[in-house]
Tab-separated table of C-alpha atoms in Angstrom:
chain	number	residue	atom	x	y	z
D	772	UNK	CA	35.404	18.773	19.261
D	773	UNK	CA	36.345	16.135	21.700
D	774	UNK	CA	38.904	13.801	18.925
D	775	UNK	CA	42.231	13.919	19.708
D	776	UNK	CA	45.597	12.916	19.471
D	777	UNK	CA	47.905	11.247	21.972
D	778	UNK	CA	51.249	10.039	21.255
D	779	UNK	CA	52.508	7.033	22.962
D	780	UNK	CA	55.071	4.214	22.532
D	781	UNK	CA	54.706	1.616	19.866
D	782	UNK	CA	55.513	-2.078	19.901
D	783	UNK	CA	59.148	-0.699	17.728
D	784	UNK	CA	59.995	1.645	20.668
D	785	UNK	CA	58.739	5.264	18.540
D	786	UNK	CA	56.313	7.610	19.364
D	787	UNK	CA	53.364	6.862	17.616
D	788	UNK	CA	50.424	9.023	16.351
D	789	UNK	CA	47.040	7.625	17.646
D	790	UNK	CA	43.698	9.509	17.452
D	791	UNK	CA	41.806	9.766	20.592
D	792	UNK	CA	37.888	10.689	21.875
D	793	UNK	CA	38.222	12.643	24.724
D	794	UNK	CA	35.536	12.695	27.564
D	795	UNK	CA	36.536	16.232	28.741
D	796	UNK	CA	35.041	19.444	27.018
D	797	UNK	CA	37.301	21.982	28.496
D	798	UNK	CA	40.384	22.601	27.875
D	799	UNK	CA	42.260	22.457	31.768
D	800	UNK	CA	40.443	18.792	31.701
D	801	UNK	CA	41.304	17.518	28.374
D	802	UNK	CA	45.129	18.262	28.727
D	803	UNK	CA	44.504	16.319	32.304
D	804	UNK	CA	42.837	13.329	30.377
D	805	UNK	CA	45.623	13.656	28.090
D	806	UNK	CA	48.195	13.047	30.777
D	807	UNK	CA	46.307	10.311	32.055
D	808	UNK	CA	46.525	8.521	28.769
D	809	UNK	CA	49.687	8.880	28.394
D	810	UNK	CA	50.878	8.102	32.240
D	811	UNK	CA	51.812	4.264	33.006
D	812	UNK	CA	48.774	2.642	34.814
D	813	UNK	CA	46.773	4.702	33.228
D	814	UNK	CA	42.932	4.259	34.395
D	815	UNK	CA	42.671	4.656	30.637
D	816	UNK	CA	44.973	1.125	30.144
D	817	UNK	CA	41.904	-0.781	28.372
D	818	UNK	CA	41.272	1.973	25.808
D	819	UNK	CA	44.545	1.773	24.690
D	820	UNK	CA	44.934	-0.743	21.383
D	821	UNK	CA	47.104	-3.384	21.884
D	822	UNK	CA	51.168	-2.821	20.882
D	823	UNK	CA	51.030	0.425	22.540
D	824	UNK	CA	51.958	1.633	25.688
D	825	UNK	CA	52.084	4.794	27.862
D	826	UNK	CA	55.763	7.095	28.068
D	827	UNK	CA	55.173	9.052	31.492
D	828	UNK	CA	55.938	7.817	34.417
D	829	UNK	CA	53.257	6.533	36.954
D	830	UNK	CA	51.321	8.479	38.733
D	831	UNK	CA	52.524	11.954	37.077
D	832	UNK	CA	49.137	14.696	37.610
D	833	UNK	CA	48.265	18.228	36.089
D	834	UNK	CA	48.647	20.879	38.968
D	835	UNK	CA	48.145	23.448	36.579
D	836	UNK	CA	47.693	24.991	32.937
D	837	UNK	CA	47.717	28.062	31.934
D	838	UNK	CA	47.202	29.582	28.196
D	839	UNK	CA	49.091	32.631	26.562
D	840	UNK	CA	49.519	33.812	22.964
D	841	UNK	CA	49.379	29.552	22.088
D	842	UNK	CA	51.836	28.753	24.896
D	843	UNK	CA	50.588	26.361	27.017
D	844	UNK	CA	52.414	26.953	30.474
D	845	UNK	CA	51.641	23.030	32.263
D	846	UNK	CA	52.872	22.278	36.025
D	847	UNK	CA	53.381	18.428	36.366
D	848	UNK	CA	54.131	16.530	39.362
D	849	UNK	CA	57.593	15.759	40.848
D	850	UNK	CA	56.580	11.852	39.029
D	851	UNK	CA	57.970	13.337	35.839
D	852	UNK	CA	61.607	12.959	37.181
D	853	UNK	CA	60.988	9.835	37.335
D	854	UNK	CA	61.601	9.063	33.960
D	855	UNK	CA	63.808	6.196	32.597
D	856	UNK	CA	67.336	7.229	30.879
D	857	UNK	CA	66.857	5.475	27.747
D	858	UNK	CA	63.180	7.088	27.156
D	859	UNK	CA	63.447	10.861	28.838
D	860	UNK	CA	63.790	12.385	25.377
D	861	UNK	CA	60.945	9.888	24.195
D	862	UNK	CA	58.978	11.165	26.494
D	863	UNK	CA	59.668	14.694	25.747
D	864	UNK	CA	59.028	14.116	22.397
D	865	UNK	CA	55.182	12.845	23.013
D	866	UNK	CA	54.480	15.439	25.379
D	867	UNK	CA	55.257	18.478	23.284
D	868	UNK	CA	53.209	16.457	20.139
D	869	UNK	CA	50.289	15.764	22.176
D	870	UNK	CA	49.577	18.930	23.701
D	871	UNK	CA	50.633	20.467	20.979
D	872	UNK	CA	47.866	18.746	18.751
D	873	UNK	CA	45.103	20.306	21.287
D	874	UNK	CA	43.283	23.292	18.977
D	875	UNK	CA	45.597	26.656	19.355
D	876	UNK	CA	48.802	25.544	21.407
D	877	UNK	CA	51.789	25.835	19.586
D	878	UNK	CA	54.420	25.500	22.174
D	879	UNK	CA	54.382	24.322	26.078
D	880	UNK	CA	56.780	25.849	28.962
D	881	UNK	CA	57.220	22.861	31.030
D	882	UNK	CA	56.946	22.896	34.777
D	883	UNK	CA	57.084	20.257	37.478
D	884	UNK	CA	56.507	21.637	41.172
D	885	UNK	CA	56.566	25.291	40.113
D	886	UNK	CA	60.177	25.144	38.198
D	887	UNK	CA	60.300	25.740	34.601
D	888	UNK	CA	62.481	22.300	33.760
D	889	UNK	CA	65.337	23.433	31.947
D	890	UNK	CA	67.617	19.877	31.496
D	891	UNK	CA	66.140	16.607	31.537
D	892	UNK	CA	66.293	14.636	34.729
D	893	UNK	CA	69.384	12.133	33.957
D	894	UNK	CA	71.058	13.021	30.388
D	895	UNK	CA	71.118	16.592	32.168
D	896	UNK	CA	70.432	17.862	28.475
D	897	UNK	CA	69.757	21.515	28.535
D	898	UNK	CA	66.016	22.177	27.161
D	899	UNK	CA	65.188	25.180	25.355
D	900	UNK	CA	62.357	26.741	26.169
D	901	UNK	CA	59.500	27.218	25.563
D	902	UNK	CA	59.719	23.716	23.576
D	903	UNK	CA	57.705	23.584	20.459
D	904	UNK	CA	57.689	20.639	17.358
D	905	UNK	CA	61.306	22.184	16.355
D	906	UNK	CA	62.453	20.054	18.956
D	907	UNK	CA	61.700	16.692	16.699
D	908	UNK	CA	60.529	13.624	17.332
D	909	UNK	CA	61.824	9.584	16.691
D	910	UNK	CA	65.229	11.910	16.236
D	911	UNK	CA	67.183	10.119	12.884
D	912	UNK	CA	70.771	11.833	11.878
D	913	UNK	CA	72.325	11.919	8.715
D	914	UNK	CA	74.358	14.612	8.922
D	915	UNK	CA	78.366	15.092	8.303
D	916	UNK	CA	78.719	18.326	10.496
D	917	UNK	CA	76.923	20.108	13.410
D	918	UNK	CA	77.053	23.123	11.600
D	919	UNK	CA	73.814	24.248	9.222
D	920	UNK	CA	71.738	21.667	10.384
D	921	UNK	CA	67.859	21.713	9.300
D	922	UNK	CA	65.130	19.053	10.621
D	923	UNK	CA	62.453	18.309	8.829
D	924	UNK	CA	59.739	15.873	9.842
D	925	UNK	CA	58.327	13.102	7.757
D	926	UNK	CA	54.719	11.272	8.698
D	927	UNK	CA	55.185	7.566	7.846
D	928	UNK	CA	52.618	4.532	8.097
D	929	UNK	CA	53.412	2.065	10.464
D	930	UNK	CA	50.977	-1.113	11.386
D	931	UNK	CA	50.266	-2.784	14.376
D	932	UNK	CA	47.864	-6.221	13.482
D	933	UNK	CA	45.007	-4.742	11.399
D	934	UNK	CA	45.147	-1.119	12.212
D	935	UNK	CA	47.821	1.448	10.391
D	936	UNK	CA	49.117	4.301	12.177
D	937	UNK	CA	51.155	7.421	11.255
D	938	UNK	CA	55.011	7.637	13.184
D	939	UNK	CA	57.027	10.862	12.437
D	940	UNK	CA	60.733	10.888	12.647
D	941	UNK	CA	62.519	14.062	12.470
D	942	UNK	CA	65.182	13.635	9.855
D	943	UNK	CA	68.495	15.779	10.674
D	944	UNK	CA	70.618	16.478	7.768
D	945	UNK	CA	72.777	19.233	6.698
D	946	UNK	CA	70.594	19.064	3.526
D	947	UNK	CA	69.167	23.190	3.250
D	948	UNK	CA	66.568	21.675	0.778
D	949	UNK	CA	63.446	23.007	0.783
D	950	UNK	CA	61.509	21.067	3.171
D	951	UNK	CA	59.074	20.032	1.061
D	952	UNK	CA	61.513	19.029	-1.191
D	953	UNK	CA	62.942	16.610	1.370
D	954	UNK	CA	59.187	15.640	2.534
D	955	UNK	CA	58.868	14.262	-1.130
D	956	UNK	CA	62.352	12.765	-1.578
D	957	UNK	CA	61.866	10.905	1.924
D	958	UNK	CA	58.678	9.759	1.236
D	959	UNK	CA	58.673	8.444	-2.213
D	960	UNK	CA	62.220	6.953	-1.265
D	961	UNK	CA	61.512	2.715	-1.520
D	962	UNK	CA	64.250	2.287	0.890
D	963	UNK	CA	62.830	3.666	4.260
D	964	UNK	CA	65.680	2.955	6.692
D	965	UNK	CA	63.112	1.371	9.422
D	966	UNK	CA	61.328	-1.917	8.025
D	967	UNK	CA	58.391	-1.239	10.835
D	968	UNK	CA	57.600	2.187	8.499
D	969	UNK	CA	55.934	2.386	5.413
D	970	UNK	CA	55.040	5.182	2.831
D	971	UNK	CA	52.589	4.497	-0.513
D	972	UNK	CA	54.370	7.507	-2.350
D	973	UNK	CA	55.533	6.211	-5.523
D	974	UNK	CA	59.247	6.052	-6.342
D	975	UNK	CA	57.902	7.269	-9.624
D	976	UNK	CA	56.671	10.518	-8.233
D	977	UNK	CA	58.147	14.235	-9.332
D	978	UNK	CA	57.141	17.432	-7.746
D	979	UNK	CA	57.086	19.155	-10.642
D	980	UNK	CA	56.994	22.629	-8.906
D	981	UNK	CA	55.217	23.974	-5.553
D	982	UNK	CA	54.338	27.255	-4.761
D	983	UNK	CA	54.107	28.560	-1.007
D	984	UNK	CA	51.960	31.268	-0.372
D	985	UNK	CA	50.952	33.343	3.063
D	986	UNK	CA	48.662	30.402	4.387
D	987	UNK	CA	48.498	27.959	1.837
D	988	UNK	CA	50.810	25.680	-0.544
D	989	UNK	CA	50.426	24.146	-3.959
D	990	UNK	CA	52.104	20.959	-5.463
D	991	UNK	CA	52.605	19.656	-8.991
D	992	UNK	CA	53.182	16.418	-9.570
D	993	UNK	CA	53.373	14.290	-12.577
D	994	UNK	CA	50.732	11.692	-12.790
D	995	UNK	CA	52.929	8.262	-10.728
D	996	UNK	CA	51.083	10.580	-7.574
D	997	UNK	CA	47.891	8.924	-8.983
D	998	UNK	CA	46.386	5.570	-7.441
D	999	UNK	CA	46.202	4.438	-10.399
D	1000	UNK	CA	46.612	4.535	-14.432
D	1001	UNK	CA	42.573	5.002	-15.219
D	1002	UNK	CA	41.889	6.528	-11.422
D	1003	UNK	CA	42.702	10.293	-10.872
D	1004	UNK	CA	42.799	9.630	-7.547
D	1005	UNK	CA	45.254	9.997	-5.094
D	1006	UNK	CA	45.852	7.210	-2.005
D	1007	UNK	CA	44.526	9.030	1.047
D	1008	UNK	CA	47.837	7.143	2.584
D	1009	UNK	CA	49.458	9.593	0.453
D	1010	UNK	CA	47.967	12.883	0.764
D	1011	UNK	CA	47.575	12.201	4.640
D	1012	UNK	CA	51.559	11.579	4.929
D	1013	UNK	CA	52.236	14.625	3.507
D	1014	UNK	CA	49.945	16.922	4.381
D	1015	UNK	CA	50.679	15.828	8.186
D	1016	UNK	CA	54.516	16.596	7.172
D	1017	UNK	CA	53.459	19.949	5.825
D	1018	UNK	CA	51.634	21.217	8.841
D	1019	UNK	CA	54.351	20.746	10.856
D	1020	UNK	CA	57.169	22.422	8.413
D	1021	UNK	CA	54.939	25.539	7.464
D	1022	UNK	CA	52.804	27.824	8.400
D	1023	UNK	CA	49.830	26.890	6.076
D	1024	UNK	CA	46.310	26.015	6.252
D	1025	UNK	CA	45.517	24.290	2.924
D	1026	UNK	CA	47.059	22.352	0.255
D	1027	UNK	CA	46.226	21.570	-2.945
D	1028	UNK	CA	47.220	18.632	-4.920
D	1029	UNK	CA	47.856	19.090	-8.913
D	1030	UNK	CA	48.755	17.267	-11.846
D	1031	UNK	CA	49.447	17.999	-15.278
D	1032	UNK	CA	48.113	21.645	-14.308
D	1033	UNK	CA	44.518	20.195	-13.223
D	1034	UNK	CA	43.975	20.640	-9.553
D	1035	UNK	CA	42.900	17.059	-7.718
D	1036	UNK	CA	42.168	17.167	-4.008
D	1037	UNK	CA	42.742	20.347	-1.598
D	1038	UNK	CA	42.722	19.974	2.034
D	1039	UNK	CA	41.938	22.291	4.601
D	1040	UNK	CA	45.032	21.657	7.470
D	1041	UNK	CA	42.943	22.956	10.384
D	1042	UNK	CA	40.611	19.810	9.980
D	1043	UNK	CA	43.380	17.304	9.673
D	1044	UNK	CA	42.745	14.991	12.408
């Protein structure tokens, strides 16, 4: 399967979701054409759409990969500590999505020039490792103490001209929620704190009740989930957003999508593209 995602800097300074068709087959040379992409003066510049822009610095190259248990151990070049103050954590932030979308990695250990990086290059920020999607992304705080703090992260729409987008932003709260509780809240909220983000959930929508089981999750939700009052539909804007949310709070594989007991889409998460 050679689609793909890539996250790279939108026109509002967040990381940004875009889908991708790779050239590469194997796996070594898509996480190099991956890099590429997302490395400024990219030989890739003129397939990326217009508002966007690569995160990594110029000229940054794969030495080498290596794949264990779904960690993906990746030696970059000494370019990588070249990266600007304001947009180190940024960057961060798309690596560990984008390789982390590739089929089977769930967490990188981050090299450059043989050394495991351990704080980024200016903030000095210690980095835990190996870094995985707990680490956040688009980073929003709304918390009152530094104690009991959970992050959950929300897929919202964002558009650029014609074409619409997904953006997550990790929201930090002392909230201990469930998360898809707070996926639900934040999404069907009609005052997103970002005017360049979007959701289609609407403010009428209750989850009833979920259930989450070894590798899959059910939702109930009263019938304002629908697209509309004689459709029994739901907005693929809608199920999208939160089934992207899901797969990156749980460890699930499907989802199904009820109301008023009667079951109306299910989704398998492995396919989610």
């Amino acid at each position: 399967d050679l689609s793909n995602i890539v996250y790279l800097l939108d026109k509002n300074d967040k990381v940004a979701r875009l889908p991708i068709t790779l050239r590469q087959e194997n796996l070594e040379d898509k996480i190099k054409e991956l890099i590429t992409y997302m490395s400024n003066s990219s030989i890739y510049s003129n397939l990326i759409p217009n508002g966007f822009k690569p995160i990594l610095p110029e000229g940054v190259t794969v030495i080498s990969t290596e794949v264990n248990d779904g960690n993906l151990k990746i030696n970059l070049s000494k370019e990588l500590l070249n990266l600007k103050k304001n947009n180190e954590v940024k960057a961060l932030e798309a690596l560990i999505y984008t390789l982390t979308s590739l089929d089977n990695i769930n967490s990188i250990t981050l090299l450059v020039e043989g050394s495991i990086l351990t704080r980024l290059p200016n903030s000095k920020e210690i980095l835990p490792n190996p870094l995985d999607r707990t680490y956040g992304i688009n980073k929003k705080y709304d918390i009152n103490s530094i104690k009991d703090t959970t992050k959950t992260t929300i897929y919202y729409l964002s558009k650029n001209e014609d074409n619409y987008y997904y953006v997550p932003v990790t929201k930090v709260t002392n909230d201990q929620k469930e998360k898809i509780e707070v996926i639900i809240k934040e999404l069907k909220s009609s005052k997103i704190y970002d005017t360049s983000l979007m959701s289609y959930l609407s403010s009428d929508t209750t989850l009833k009740k979920y259930n989450i089981l070894d590798k899959e999750i059910s939702l109930e939700f009263n019938n304002a989930i629908l697209s509309g009052i004689k459709n029994d539909k739901i907005l693929e804007e809608v199920t999208y957003a939160i089934n992207l949310s899901i797969k990156d709070a749980y460890d699930v594989d499907k989802v199904m999508y009820y109301v008023d007991n009667t079951e109306i889409a299910n989704f398998d998460l492995k396919r989610l593209e």
